[in-house]
Amino acid sequence: MRNPKPRNIDPMIGNIIKNFRSEGRFKQEVFKVMILFLTEEEMKQLRQSFRYFDRDNTGYISVEELKEAMEELGHKMTKHELDTIIGQLKLDKNRKMLNYSEFLSALIDQKHLSTKERLWMAFRHFDVDDSGYITADNINEAMIRSGRRIPEEEIQRMIKEFDITKDGKISFNEFLNIMKPEETQYELPFKQDKELRKEVESNSLIDGDFTTPNSSGKQH
């Protein structure tokens, strides 16, 4: 049974998918963590979007379904444009389809979803020892806690992806500079890291929930 088109589907979803560009490995992992911090209403909208693309209700989006949905959203694409989108999206290696998790990761890099406060919570998810930095050991531990293991060389590449100062660890300033490069206030030279972290933590506490999956409610 095919899924009906939701009445309130955001027409901008087509633009987001069309303009999506695949990110580095660690940035992809950060997006996956940030999904945990979305509100129920935001998750509802993303689920509706997925169901709109997943026409056959299989839990995966095929190339044909992607093309059909994009055209309905007003994006008549050439084969080259479709191939470009397919190349940027992470298709399941076995089924050659886009799964739910990867679809959400492609949509979450939106300004109204990737807020500074949510990025701070994502940073704390990986800063498992509350040192104020993310190290290779931290990433390894965070992955193990989520039931996954990643080769050491892959983790080192993830660190290098964010480690602007080349000191082998990721500060919150570096983290923001990679995740939100459009905000020029995070360009080098950085604010003092403690000052920026205090500012964001304060805003997050004012806004409400400030816990992460591995924090057990602890606060700085």
PDB file of C-alpha atoms in Angstrom:
ATOM      1  CA  MET A   1       0.000   0.000   0.000  1.00  0.00           C
ATOM      2  CA  ARG A   2       1.419   3.332  -1.037  1.00  0.00           C
ATOM      3  CA  ASN A   3       1.719   6.130   1.487  1.00  0.00           C
ATOM      4  CA  PRO A   4      -0.474   9.170   0.759  1.00  0.00           C
ATOM      5  CA  LYS A   5       1.109  12.575   0.424  1.00  0.00           C
ATOM      6  CA  PRO A   6       0.971  14.352   3.820  1.00  0.00           C
ATOM      7  CA  ARG A   7      -1.022  17.547   3.740  1.00  0.00           C
ATOM      8  CA  ASN A   8       1.616  19.519   5.585  1.00  0.00           C
ATOM      9  CA  ILE A   9       4.740  18.224   3.803  1.00  0.00           C
ATOM     10  CA  ASP A  10       7.321  21.001   3.756  1.00  0.00           C
ATOM     11  CA  PRO A  11       8.009  21.872   0.098  1.00  0.00           C
ATOM     12  CA  MET A  12      11.513  22.928   1.135  1.00  0.00           C
ATOM     13  CA  ILE A  13      12.365  19.265   1.765  1.00  0.00           C
ATOM     14  CA  GLY A  14      12.953  18.913  -1.958  1.00  0.00           C
ATOM     15  CA  ASN A  15      15.445  21.779  -1.930  1.00  0.00           C
ATOM     16  CA  ILE A  16      17.254  20.325   1.074  1.00  0.00           C
ATOM     17  CA  ILE A  17      17.591  16.913  -0.568  1.00  0.00           C
ATOM     18  CA  LYS A  18      18.634  18.415  -3.905  1.00  0.00           C
ATOM     19  CA  ASN A  19      21.299  20.621  -2.321  1.00  0.00           C
ATOM     20  CA  PHE A  20      22.531  18.059   0.198  1.00  0.00           C
ATOM     21  CA  ARG A  21      26.259  17.387   0.171  1.00  0.00           C
ATOM     22  CA  SER A  22      27.743  14.454   2.027  1.00  0.00           C
ATOM     23  CA  GLU A  23      29.816  15.370   5.043  1.00  0.00           C
ATOM     24  CA  GLY A  24      32.898  13.946   6.711  1.00  0.00           C
ATOM     25  CA  ARG A  25      32.485  10.825   8.836  1.00  0.00           C
ATOM     26  CA  PHE A  26      32.515  12.515  12.228  1.00  0.00           C
ATOM     27  CA  LYS A  27      30.065  15.199  11.136  1.00  0.00           C
ATOM     28  CA  GLN A  28      27.696  12.434  10.050  1.00  0.00           C
ATOM     29  CA  GLU A  29      28.008  10.854  13.492  1.00  0.00           C
ATOM     30  CA  VAL A  30      27.262  14.202  15.152  1.00  0.00           C
ATOM     31  CA  PHE A  31      24.090  14.566  13.078  1.00  0.00           C
ATOM     32  CA  LYS A  32      22.968  11.113  14.204  1.00  0.00           C
ATOM     33  CA  VAL A  33      23.422  12.132  17.840  1.00  0.00           C
ATOM     34  CA  MET A  34      21.563  15.397  17.302  1.00  0.00           C
ATOM     35  CA  ILE A  35      18.487  13.447  16.237  1.00  0.00           C
ATOM     36  CA  LEU A  36      18.178  12.467  19.907  1.00  0.00           C
ATOM     37  CA  PHE A  37      17.627  16.105  20.859  1.00  0.00           C
ATOM     38  CA  LEU A  38      14.805  16.928  18.453  1.00  0.00           C
ATOM     39  CA  THR A  39      11.388  17.748  19.843  1.00  0.00           C
ATOM     40  CA  GLU A  40       8.495  15.352  19.293  1.00  0.00           C
ATOM     41  CA  GLU A  41       6.956  17.784  16.808  1.00  0.00           C
ATOM     42  CA  GLU A  42      10.209  18.028  14.831  1.00  0.00           C
ATOM     43  CA  MET A  43      10.519  14.235  14.781  1.00  0.00           C
ATOM     44  CA  LYS A  44       6.908  13.941  13.650  1.00  0.00           C
ATOM     45  CA  GLN A  45       7.591  16.248  10.697  1.00  0.00           C
ATOM     46  CA  LEU A  46      10.721  14.288   9.737  1.00  0.00           C
ATOM     47  CA  ARG A  47       8.859  10.965   9.979  1.00  0.00           C
ATOM     48  CA  GLN A  48       6.124  12.359   7.727  1.00  0.00           C
ATOM     49  CA  SER A  49       8.760  13.446   5.229  1.00  0.00           C
ATOM     50  CA  PHE A  50      10.328   9.989   5.245  1.00  0.00           C
ATOM     51  CA  ARG A  51       6.960   8.300   4.735  1.00  0.00           C
ATOM     52  CA  TYR A  52       6.291  10.636   1.823  1.00  0.00           C
ATOM     53  CA  PHE A  53       9.468   9.437   0.077  1.00  0.00           C
ATOM     54  CA  ASP A  54       9.057   5.805   1.218  1.00  0.00           C
ATOM     55  CA  ARG A  55       6.127   5.216  -1.120  1.00  0.00           C
ATOM     56  CA  ASP A  56       5.913   1.444  -0.700  1.00  0.00           C
ATOM     57  CA  ASN A  57       6.253   1.582   3.088  1.00  0.00           C
ATOM     58  CA  THR A  58       9.309  -0.693   3.150  1.00  0.00           C
ATOM     59  CA  GLY A  59      11.438   1.367   5.515  1.00  0.00           C
ATOM     60  CA  TYR A  60      13.771   2.279   2.650  1.00  0.00           C
ATOM     61  CA  ILE A  61      13.690   4.871  -0.131  1.00  0.00           C
ATOM     62  CA  SER A  62      14.533   3.505  -3.563  1.00  0.00           C
ATOM     63  CA  VAL A  63      15.981   5.538  -6.418  1.00  0.00           C
ATOM     64  CA  GLU A  64      12.622   5.375  -8.202  1.00  0.00           C
ATOM     65  CA  GLU A  65      10.776   6.593  -5.108  1.00  0.00           C
ATOM     66  CA  LEU A  66      13.271   9.409  -4.654  1.00  0.00           C
ATOM     67  CA  LYS A  67      12.814  10.552  -8.240  1.00  0.00           C
ATOM     68  CA  GLU A  68       9.010  10.388  -8.085  1.00  0.00           C
ATOM     69  CA  ALA A  69       8.778  12.298  -4.802  1.00  0.00           C
ATOM     70  CA  MET A  70      11.231  14.969  -5.938  1.00  0.00           C
ATOM     71  CA  GLU A  71       9.229  15.536  -9.118  1.00  0.00           C
ATOM     72  CA  GLU A  72       6.020  15.891  -7.121  1.00  0.00           C
ATOM     73  CA  LEU A  73       7.787  18.526  -5.030  1.00  0.00           C
ATOM     74  CA  GLY A  74       8.543  20.484  -8.195  1.00  0.00           C
ATOM     75  CA  HIS A  75      12.031  19.230  -8.996  1.00  0.00           C
ATOM     76  CA  LYS A  76      12.108  17.792 -12.506  1.00  0.00           C
ATOM     77  CA  MET A  77      15.589  16.336 -12.595  1.00  0.00           C
ATOM     78  CA  THR A  78      17.875  15.217 -15.358  1.00  0.00           C
ATOM     79  CA  LYS A  79      19.630  11.866 -15.008  1.00  0.00           C
ATOM     80  CA  HIS A  80      22.825  13.739 -14.118  1.00  0.00           C
ATOM     81  CA  GLU A  81      21.083  15.661 -11.317  1.00  0.00           C
ATOM     82  CA  LEU A  82      19.540  12.468  -9.961  1.00  0.00           C
ATOM     83  CA  ASP A  83      22.883  10.660 -10.102  1.00  0.00           C
ATOM     84  CA  THR A  84      24.481  13.555  -8.208  1.00  0.00           C
ATOM     85  CA  ILE A  85      21.908  13.344  -5.422  1.00  0.00           C
ATOM     86  CA  ILE A  86      22.270   9.575  -5.227  1.00  0.00           C
ATOM     87  CA  GLY A  87      26.039   9.973  -5.014  1.00  0.00           C
ATOM     88  CA  GLN A  88      25.750  12.402  -2.100  1.00  0.00           C
ATOM     89  CA  LEU A  89      23.185  10.423  -0.105  1.00  0.00           C
ATOM     90  CA  LYS A  90      24.417   7.335   1.724  1.00  0.00           C
ATOM     91  CA  LEU A  91      22.596   4.381   0.189  1.00  0.00           C
ATOM     92  CA  ASP A  92      22.373   1.058   2.018  1.00  0.00           C
ATOM     93  CA  LYS A  93      25.128  -1.075   0.480  1.00  0.00           C
ATOM     94  CA  ASN A  94      23.025  -4.223   0.249  1.00  0.00           C
ATOM     95  CA  ARG A  95      19.659  -2.848  -0.828  1.00  0.00           C
ATOM     96  CA  LYS A  96      20.962   0.155  -2.806  1.00  0.00           C
ATOM     97  CA  MET A  97      18.378   2.245  -0.968  1.00  0.00           C
ATOM     98  CA  LEU A  98      18.330   5.100   1.548  1.00  0.00           C
ATOM     99  CA  ASN A  99      17.442   4.032   5.085  1.00  0.00           C
ATOM    100  CA  TYR A 100      15.615   6.050   7.747  1.00  0.00           C
ATOM    101  CA  SER A 101      18.684   7.017   9.756  1.00  0.00           C
ATOM    102  CA  GLU A 102      20.605   8.354   6.769  1.00  0.00           C
ATOM    103  CA  PHE A 103      17.539  10.222   5.525  1.00  0.00           C
ATOM    104  CA  LEU A 104      17.215  12.016   8.870  1.00  0.00           C
ATOM    105  CA  SER A 105      20.923  12.833   8.888  1.00  0.00           C
ATOM    106  CA  ALA A 106      20.537  14.448   5.467  1.00  0.00           C
ATOM    107  CA  LEU A 107      17.691  16.638   6.717  1.00  0.00           C
ATOM    108  CA  ILE A 108      18.973  17.595  10.155  1.00  0.00           C
ATOM    109  CA  ASP A 109      21.666  19.981   8.888  1.00  0.00           C
ATOM    110  CA  GLN A 110      19.188  22.827   8.855  1.00  0.00           C
ATOM    111  CA  LYS A 111      19.697  26.096  10.686  1.00  0.00           C
ATOM    112  CA  HIS A 112      16.539  25.757  12.784  1.00  0.00           C
ATOM    113  CA  LEU A 113      17.511  22.238  13.849  1.00  0.00           C
ATOM    114  CA  SER A 114      21.282  22.608  14.264  1.00  0.00           C
ATOM    115  CA  THR A 115      21.143  25.185  17.036  1.00  0.00           C
ATOM    116  CA  LYS A 116      24.166  26.155  19.075  1.00  0.00           C
ATOM    117  CA  GLU A 117      22.615  24.631  22.187  1.00  0.00           C
ATOM    118  CA  ARG A 118      21.968  21.303  20.483  1.00  0.00           C
ATOM    119  CA  LEU A 119      25.508  21.273  19.154  1.00  0.00           C
ATOM    120  CA  TRP A 120      26.724  21.792  22.713  1.00  0.00           C
ATOM    121  CA  MET A 121      24.713  18.771  23.850  1.00  0.00           C
ATOM    122  CA  ALA A 122      26.133  16.733  20.956  1.00  0.00           C
ATOM    123  CA  PHE A 123      29.637  17.846  21.959  1.00  0.00           C
ATOM    124  CA  ARG A 124      29.024  16.632  25.516  1.00  0.00           C
ATOM    125  CA  HIS A 125      27.802  13.305  24.166  1.00  0.00           C
ATOM    126  CA  PHE A 126      31.299  12.659  22.792  1.00  0.00           C
ATOM    127  CA  ASP A 127      33.174  14.400  25.638  1.00  0.00           C
ATOM    128  CA  VAL A 128      32.580  11.343  27.803  1.00  0.00           C
ATOM    129  CA  ASP A 129      35.046  12.326  30.549  1.00  0.00           C
ATOM    130  CA  ASP A 130      33.954  15.983  30.815  1.00  0.00           C
ATOM    131  CA  SER A 131      37.447  17.210  29.982  1.00  0.00           C
ATOM    132  CA  GLY A 132      36.188  19.973  27.694  1.00  0.00           C
ATOM    133  CA  TYR A 133      37.733  18.227  24.688  1.00  0.00           C
ATOM    134  CA  ILE A 134      36.907  15.303  22.427  1.00  0.00           C
ATOM    135  CA  THR A 135      39.785  12.862  22.013  1.00  0.00           C
ATOM    136  CA  ALA A 136      40.188   9.677  20.002  1.00  0.00           C
ATOM    137  CA  ASP A 137      39.592   7.675  23.192  1.00  0.00           C
ATOM    138  CA  ASN A 138      36.396   9.668  23.817  1.00  0.00           C
ATOM    139  CA  ILE A 139      35.027   8.879  20.350  1.00  0.00           C
ATOM    140  CA  ASN A 140      35.906   5.223  20.769  1.00  0.00           C
ATOM    141  CA  GLU A 141      34.136   5.092  24.151  1.00  0.00           C
ATOM    142  CA  ALA A 142      31.050   6.926  22.819  1.00  0.00           C
ATOM    143  CA  MET A 143      30.805   4.472  19.945  1.00  0.00           C
ATOM    144  CA  ILE A 144      31.188   1.447  22.233  1.00  0.00           C
ATOM    145  CA  ARG A 145      28.403   2.796  24.460  1.00  0.00           C
ATOM    146  CA  SER A 146      26.147   2.898  21.404  1.00  0.00           C
ATOM    147  CA  GLY A 147      27.068  -0.688  20.533  1.00  0.00           C
ATOM    148  CA  ARG A 148      29.477   0.075  17.702  1.00  0.00           C
ATOM    149  CA  ARG A 149      33.198  -0.327  17.157  1.00  0.00           C
ATOM    150  CA  ILE A 150      35.218   1.728  14.694  1.00  0.00           C
ATOM    151  CA  PRO A 151      38.832   1.031  13.615  1.00  0.00           C
ATOM    152  CA  GLU A 152      41.478   3.252  15.235  1.00  0.00           C
ATOM    153  CA  GLU A 153      42.582   4.678  11.897  1.00  0.00           C
ATOM    154  CA  GLU A 154      39.007   5.764  11.160  1.00  0.00           C
ATOM    155  CA  ILE A 155      38.744   7.484  14.534  1.00  0.00           C
ATOM    156  CA  GLN A 156      41.995   9.340  13.862  1.00  0.00           C
ATOM    157  CA  ARG A 157      40.567  10.576  10.565  1.00  0.00           C
ATOM    158  CA  MET A 158      37.491  11.775  12.441  1.00  0.00           C
ATOM    159  CA  ILE A 159      39.672  13.750  14.857  1.00  0.00           C
ATOM    160  CA  LYS A 160      41.645  15.348  12.015  1.00  0.00           C
ATOM    161  CA  GLU A 161      38.390  16.378  10.365  1.00  0.00           C
ATOM    162  CA  PHE A 162      37.687  18.789  13.276  1.00  0.00           C
ATOM    163  CA  ASP A 163      41.130  19.373  14.796  1.00  0.00           C
ATOM    164  CA  ILE A 164      41.926  22.809  13.355  1.00  0.00           C
ATOM    165  CA  THR A 165      44.724  23.545  15.835  1.00  0.00           C
ATOM    166  CA  LYS A 166      46.389  20.156  15.210  1.00  0.00           C
ATOM    167  CA  ASP A 167      46.771  19.290  18.898  1.00  0.00           C
ATOM    168  CA  GLY A 168      45.135  15.875  18.643  1.00  0.00           C
ATOM    169  CA  LYS A 169      41.858  16.816  20.321  1.00  0.00           C
ATOM    170  CA  ILE A 170      38.704  18.777  19.501  1.00  0.00           C
ATOM    171  CA  SER A 171      37.695  21.819  21.534  1.00  0.00           C
ATOM    172  CA  PHE A 172      34.145  23.152  21.561  1.00  0.00           C
ATOM    173  CA  ASN A 173      35.281  26.117  19.464  1.00  0.00           C
ATOM    174  CA  GLU A 174      36.705  23.812  16.821  1.00  0.00           C
ATOM    175  CA  PHE A 175      33.545  21.730  16.971  1.00  0.00           C
ATOM    176  CA  LEU A 176      31.351  24.769  16.280  1.00  0.00           C
ATOM    177  CA  ASN A 177      33.643  26.070  13.575  1.00  0.00           C
ATOM    178  CA  ILE A 178      33.167  22.848  11.585  1.00  0.00           C
ATOM    179  CA  MET A 179      29.491  22.314  12.355  1.00  0.00           C
ATOM    180  CA  LYS A 180      28.356  25.920  11.774  1.00  0.00           C
ATOM    181  CA  PRO A 181      30.972  27.561   9.514  1.00  0.00           C
ATOM    182  CA  GLU A 182      28.437  30.161   8.333  1.00  0.00           C
ATOM    183  CA  GLU A 183      28.587  31.827  11.755  1.00  0.00           C
ATOM    184  CA  THR A 184      31.684  33.986  11.408  1.00  0.00           C
ATOM    185  CA  GLN A 185      31.975  34.575  15.158  1.00  0.00           C
ATOM    186  CA  TYR A 186      33.507  31.089  15.373  1.00  0.00           C
ATOM    187  CA  GLU A 187      36.230  31.707  12.820  1.00  0.00           C
ATOM    188  CA  LEU A 188      39.826  31.775  13.997  1.00  0.00           C
ATOM    189  CA  PRO A 189      40.980  33.382  16.208  1.00  0.00           C
ATOM    190  CA  PHE A 190      38.463  31.722  18.511  1.00  0.00           C
ATOM    191  CA  LYS A 191      36.867  33.115  21.612  1.00  0.00           C
ATOM    192  CA  GLN A 192      38.314  31.641  24.757  1.00  0.00           C
ATOM    193  CA  ASP A 193      36.881  28.151  24.801  1.00  0.00           C
ATOM    194  CA  LYS A 194      35.739  28.285  28.436  1.00  0.00           C
ATOM    195  CA  GLU A 195      33.977  31.599  27.777  1.00  0.00           C
ATOM    196  CA  LEU A 196      32.047  30.227  24.808  1.00  0.00           C
ATOM    197  CA  ARG A 197      31.159  26.979  26.546  1.00  0.00           C
ATOM    198  CA  LYS A 198      29.876  28.907  29.572  1.00  0.00           C
ATOM    199  CA  GLU A 199      27.761  31.121  27.307  1.00  0.00           C
ATOM    200  CA  VAL A 200      26.152  28.183  25.472  1.00  0.00           C
ATOM    201  CA  GLU A 201      25.689  26.115  28.627  1.00  0.00           C
ATOM    202  CA  SER A 202      23.927  29.054  30.268  1.00  0.00           C
ATOM    203  CA  ASN A 203      21.585  29.467  27.302  1.00  0.00           C
ATOM    204  CA  SER A 204      20.866  25.732  27.239  1.00  0.00           C
ATOM    205  CA  LEU A 205      19.966  25.673  30.922  1.00  0.00           C
ATOM    206  CA  ILE A 206      17.645  28.621  30.425  1.00  0.00           C
ATOM    207  CA  ASP A 207      16.014  26.941  27.427  1.00  0.00           C
ATOM    208  CA  GLY A 208      15.261  23.793  29.417  1.00  0.00           C
ATOM    209  CA  ASP A 209      16.458  20.228  28.983  1.00  0.00           C
ATOM    210  CA  PHE A 210      20.221  20.001  29.180  1.00  0.00           C
ATOM    211  CA  THR A 211      21.017  16.314  29.401  1.00  0.00           C
ATOM    212  CA  THR A 212      22.665  13.961  26.981  1.00  0.00           C
ATOM    213  CA  PRO A 213      22.314  10.185  26.646  1.00  0.00           C
ATOM    214  CA  ASN A 214      25.547   9.625  28.555  1.00  0.00           C
ATOM    215  CA  SER A 215      25.360  12.478  31.043  1.00  0.00           C
ATOM    216  CA  SER A 216      22.783  11.106  33.496  1.00  0.00           C
ATOM    217  CA  GLY A 217      21.627  14.646  34.141  1.00  0.00           C
ATOM    218  CA  LYS A 218      25.048  15.973  35.146  1.00  0.00           C
ATOM    219  CA  GLN A 219      25.804  19.596  34.507  1.00  0.00           C
ATOM    220  CA  HIS A 220      28.978  21.637  34.408  1.00  0.00           C
TER     221      HIS A 220
END
